[in-house]
Each structure stands twice: as structure tokens, then as C-alpha cells.
Amino acid sequence: MSYVDGFVVAVPNANKEEYRKFAAKAAPLFKQHGATRVVECWGEDVPRGKQTDFFRAVEAGEDEVVVFSWIEWPSKEARDAAWAKVTEDPAMQPGATPMPFDGKRMIYGGFAPLDLGV
């Protein structure tokens, strides 16, 4: 069964192109290690809630946009094996490529898709 890693980050509006380049550099690395799909989504219609919302989840400032992304894998086992290799890659080492966002405010997790039977 497939597996999905999901991510939400706050990115300064001014860093949109820098973020796109950052993500475009990382995506082939994930695909090289078995990802079937890498998707990056720049927030456009993200409502602010009264109790919870994406902005609060990542402590986004007024000058920041919420970015929602995910990586699809053939299985959890394939994902676990890939992450072990990806984290060893020199390009993924801290400081190798400056992140255009505050990584301390990123939220992420691994998810098993539900079979909806449709």
C-alpha cells in the first residue's frame, strides 16, 4: 500500500521563487530514491480560522504564505529506506542549501492512505 509524507511550512512572500528553486532541487533526490510523486502547493485560498488554521499551525507572519506539500511513496518500507539515504546525501546536510523558510516551524508527518472503496 502507498504511503504519503505531508508538510506544511510558512514561507515569506518575497521568497516564492527561492522556495520554488529549493523544492525543484530536492524533488529529483526524492524521486531518485523511490518517490512516485512530489507536489508543492503555494497557498492562495487559505482561510484564517477562529480557533485553528494552517497559519497558526506554522506560526505564519503577516508577510508569509502557507505552503502545503507531499511526497508519495510506493510503501512505508520504501519511504523509510529512502529517507535513510536522503538524509545522508550531502545536498541535504544542514547548511548545504539554505532553506528559504524557518524549518523550526515546519510541521510534517507520515500518512497511510485510507481505502475508500470507490
PDB file of C-alpha atoms in Angstrom:
ATOM      1  CA  MET A   1       0.000   0.000   0.000  1.00  0.00           C
ATOM      2  CA  SER A   2       1.227   3.510  -0.801  1.00  0.00           C
ATOM      3  CA  TYR A   3       2.457   5.977   1.801  1.00  0.00           C
ATOM      4  CA  VAL A   4       2.495   9.787   1.969  1.00  0.00           C
ATOM      5  CA  ASP A   5       4.740  12.294   3.738  1.00  0.00           C
ATOM      6  CA  GLY A   6       2.952  15.612   4.274  1.00  0.00           C
ATOM      7  CA  PHE A   7       4.495  19.002   5.065  1.00  0.00           C
ATOM      8  CA  VAL A   8       3.255  22.489   5.908  1.00  0.00           C
ATOM      9  CA  VAL A   9       5.617  25.487   6.127  1.00  0.00           C
ATOM     10  CA  ALA A  10       5.390  29.266   6.312  1.00  0.00           C
ATOM     11  CA  VAL A  11       7.405  30.952   3.561  1.00  0.00           C
ATOM     12  CA  PRO A  12       7.954  34.712   3.250  1.00  0.00           C
ATOM     13  CA  ASN A  13       6.067  36.031   0.220  1.00  0.00           C
ATOM     14  CA  ALA A  14       9.317  37.534  -1.038  1.00  0.00           C
ATOM     15  CA  ASN A  15      10.914  34.052  -1.122  1.00  0.00           C
ATOM     16  CA  LYS A  16       8.466  32.402  -3.546  1.00  0.00           C
ATOM     17  CA  GLU A  17      10.973  31.958  -6.363  1.00  0.00           C
ATOM     18  CA  GLU A  18      13.731  30.963  -3.941  1.00  0.00           C
ATOM     19  CA  TYR A  19      11.383  28.337  -2.452  1.00  0.00           C
ATOM     20  CA  ARG A  20      10.461  27.051  -5.923  1.00  0.00           C
ATOM     21  CA  LYS A  21      14.148  26.597  -6.758  1.00  0.00           C
ATOM     22  CA  PHE A  22      14.797  24.921  -3.396  1.00  0.00           C
ATOM     23  CA  ALA A  23      11.930  22.470  -3.938  1.00  0.00           C
ATOM     24  CA  ALA A  24      12.923  21.845  -7.575  1.00  0.00           C
ATOM     25  CA  LYS A  25      16.388  20.861  -6.369  1.00  0.00           C
ATOM     26  CA  ALA A  26      15.075  18.486  -3.680  1.00  0.00           C
ATOM     27  CA  ALA A  27      12.337  16.753  -5.709  1.00  0.00           C
ATOM     28  CA  PRO A  28      14.681  14.789  -8.014  1.00  0.00           C
ATOM     29  CA  LEU A  29      16.550  13.484  -4.974  1.00  0.00           C
ATOM     30  CA  PHE A  30      13.329  12.054  -3.525  1.00  0.00           C
ATOM     31  CA  LYS A  31      12.369  10.588  -6.902  1.00  0.00           C
ATOM     32  CA  GLN A  32      15.847   9.086  -7.303  1.00  0.00           C
ATOM     33  CA  HIS A  33      15.239   7.217  -4.053  1.00  0.00           C
ATOM     34  CA  GLY A  34      11.801   5.917  -4.988  1.00  0.00           C
ATOM     35  CA  ALA A  35       9.207   8.668  -4.551  1.00  0.00           C
ATOM     36  CA  THR A  36       6.456   8.311  -7.130  1.00  0.00           C
ATOM     37  CA  ARG A  37       5.293  11.927  -6.848  1.00  0.00           C
ATOM     38  CA  VAL A  38       6.431  15.180  -5.231  1.00  0.00           C
ATOM     39  CA  VAL A  39       3.869  18.002  -5.011  1.00  0.00           C
ATOM     40  CA  GLU A  40       4.435  21.592  -3.835  1.00  0.00           C
ATOM     41  CA  CYS A  41       1.464  23.943  -3.383  1.00  0.00           C
ATOM     42  CA  TRP A  42       1.732  27.702  -2.762  1.00  0.00           C
ATOM     43  CA  GLY A  43      -1.181  28.892  -0.626  1.00  0.00           C
ATOM     44  CA  GLU A  44      -3.735  31.056  -2.418  1.00  0.00           C
ATOM     45  CA  ASP A  45      -7.114  30.446  -0.793  1.00  0.00           C
ATOM     46  CA  VAL A  46      -6.169  29.558   2.782  1.00  0.00           C
ATOM     47  CA  PRO A  47      -8.770  30.833   5.253  1.00  0.00           C
ATOM     48  CA  ARG A  48      -7.893  32.132   8.692  1.00  0.00           C
ATOM     49  CA  GLY A  49      -9.914  30.331  11.328  1.00  0.00           C
ATOM     50  CA  LYS A  50     -11.246  31.465  14.672  1.00  0.00           C
ATOM     51  CA  GLN A  51      -9.748  28.561  16.586  1.00  0.00           C
ATOM     52  CA  THR A  52      -7.344  26.685  14.300  1.00  0.00           C
ATOM     53  CA  ASP A  53      -5.898  27.158  10.844  1.00  0.00           C
ATOM     54  CA  PHE A  54      -2.792  26.497   8.764  1.00  0.00           C
ATOM     55  CA  PHE A  55      -1.336  29.913   9.658  1.00  0.00           C
ATOM     56  CA  ARG A  56      -1.420  29.173  13.394  1.00  0.00           C
ATOM     57  CA  ALA A  57      -0.062  25.667  12.852  1.00  0.00           C
ATOM     58  CA  VAL A  58       3.205  27.086  11.474  1.00  0.00           C
ATOM     59  CA  GLU A  59       3.112  30.466  13.243  1.00  0.00           C
ATOM     60  CA  ALA A  60       2.975  32.275   9.903  1.00  0.00           C
ATOM     61  CA  GLY A  61       3.539  36.022   9.976  1.00  0.00           C
ATOM     62  CA  GLU A  62       1.580  38.606   8.026  1.00  0.00           C
ATOM     63  CA  ASP A  63       4.235  38.594   5.291  1.00  0.00           C
ATOM     64  CA  GLU A  64       4.228  34.790   4.937  1.00  0.00           C
ATOM     65  CA  VAL A  65       2.312  32.292   2.836  1.00  0.00           C
ATOM     66  CA  VAL A  66       1.449  28.747   3.842  1.00  0.00           C
ATOM     67  CA  VAL A  67       2.948  26.069   1.597  1.00  0.00           C
ATOM     68  CA  PHE A  68       1.415  22.589   1.612  1.00  0.00           C
ATOM     69  CA  SER A  69       3.367  19.740   0.074  1.00  0.00           C
ATOM     70  CA  TRP A  70       3.520  15.990  -0.032  1.00  0.00           C
ATOM     71  CA  ILE A  71       5.644  13.129  -1.275  1.00  0.00           C
ATOM     72  CA  GLU A  72       4.035   9.880  -2.407  1.00  0.00           C
ATOM     73  CA  TRP A  73       5.866   6.567  -1.951  1.00  0.00           C
ATOM     74  CA  PRO A  74       5.036   3.035  -3.113  1.00  0.00           C
ATOM     75  CA  SER A  75       5.002   1.838   0.535  1.00  0.00           C
ATOM     76  CA  LYS A  76       6.064   2.806   4.050  1.00  0.00           C
ATOM     77  CA  GLU A  77       9.028   0.460   3.717  1.00  0.00           C
ATOM     78  CA  ALA A  78      10.162   2.212   0.523  1.00  0.00           C
ATOM     79  CA  ARG A  79       9.749   5.575   2.243  1.00  0.00           C
ATOM     80  CA  ASP A  80      11.741   4.514   5.311  1.00  0.00           C
ATOM     81  CA  ALA A  81      14.581   3.170   3.144  1.00  0.00           C
ATOM     82  CA  ALA A  82      14.584   6.329   1.018  1.00  0.00           C
ATOM     83  CA  TRP A  83      14.685   8.715   3.963  1.00  0.00           C
ATOM     84  CA  ALA A  84      17.702   6.863   5.351  1.00  0.00           C
ATOM     85  CA  LYS A  85      19.510   7.554   2.056  1.00  0.00           C
ATOM     86  CA  VAL A  86      18.171  11.086   1.545  1.00  0.00           C
ATOM     87  CA  THR A  87      19.310  12.242   4.988  1.00  0.00           C
ATOM     88  CA  GLU A  88      22.838  11.014   4.214  1.00  0.00           C
ATOM     89  CA  ASP A  89      23.023  12.899   0.905  1.00  0.00           C
ATOM     90  CA  PRO A  90      25.479  15.832   1.050  1.00  0.00           C
ATOM     91  CA  ALA A  91      22.875  18.151  -0.528  1.00  0.00           C
ATOM     92  CA  MET A  92      20.528  17.540   2.418  1.00  0.00           C
ATOM     93  CA  GLN A  93      23.036  18.289   5.168  1.00  0.00           C
ATOM     94  CA  PRO A  94      22.361  21.333   7.377  1.00  0.00           C
ATOM     95  CA  GLY A  95      23.760  24.409   5.670  1.00  0.00           C
ATOM     96  CA  ALA A  96      24.326  22.705   2.304  1.00  0.00           C
ATOM     97  CA  THR A  97      21.411  24.543   0.734  1.00  0.00           C
ATOM     98  CA  PRO A  98      19.956  27.490   2.639  1.00  0.00           C
ATOM     99  CA  MET A  99      16.268  26.957   3.347  1.00  0.00           C
ATOM    100  CA  PRO A 100      14.039  29.867   2.257  1.00  0.00           C
ATOM    101  CA  PHE A 101      11.832  29.321   5.324  1.00  0.00           C
ATOM    102  CA  ASP A 102      12.162  28.680   9.055  1.00  0.00           C
ATOM    103  CA  GLY A 103      12.471  24.891   9.331  1.00  0.00           C
ATOM    104  CA  LYS A 104      11.695  25.026  13.060  1.00  0.00           C
ATOM    105  CA  ARG A 105       8.102  25.955  12.198  1.00  0.00           C
ATOM    106  CA  MET A 106       7.591  23.184   9.639  1.00  0.00           C
ATOM    107  CA  ILE A 107       5.056  20.516  10.530  1.00  0.00           C
ATOM    108  CA  TYR A 108       5.222  17.120   8.893  1.00  0.00           C
ATOM    109  CA  GLY A 109       4.150  13.524   9.235  1.00  0.00           C
ATOM    110  CA  GLY A 110       3.790  10.195   7.504  1.00  0.00           C
ATOM    111  CA  PHE A 111       0.327   9.012   6.499  1.00  0.00           C
ATOM    112  CA  ALA A 112      -1.221   5.748   5.328  1.00  0.00           C
ATOM    113  CA  PRO A 113      -3.962   6.418   2.761  1.00  0.00           C
ATOM    114  CA  LEU A 114      -7.423   5.134   3.620  1.00  0.00           C
ATOM    115  CA  ASP A 115      -9.134   2.789   1.175  1.00  0.00           C
ATOM    116  CA  LEU A 116     -12.467   4.484   0.439  1.00  0.00           C
ATOM    117  CA  GLY A 117     -13.720   1.637  -1.686  1.00  0.00           C
ATOM    118  CA  VAL A 118     -14.645   3.878  -4.603  1.00  0.00           C
TER     119      VAL A 118
END
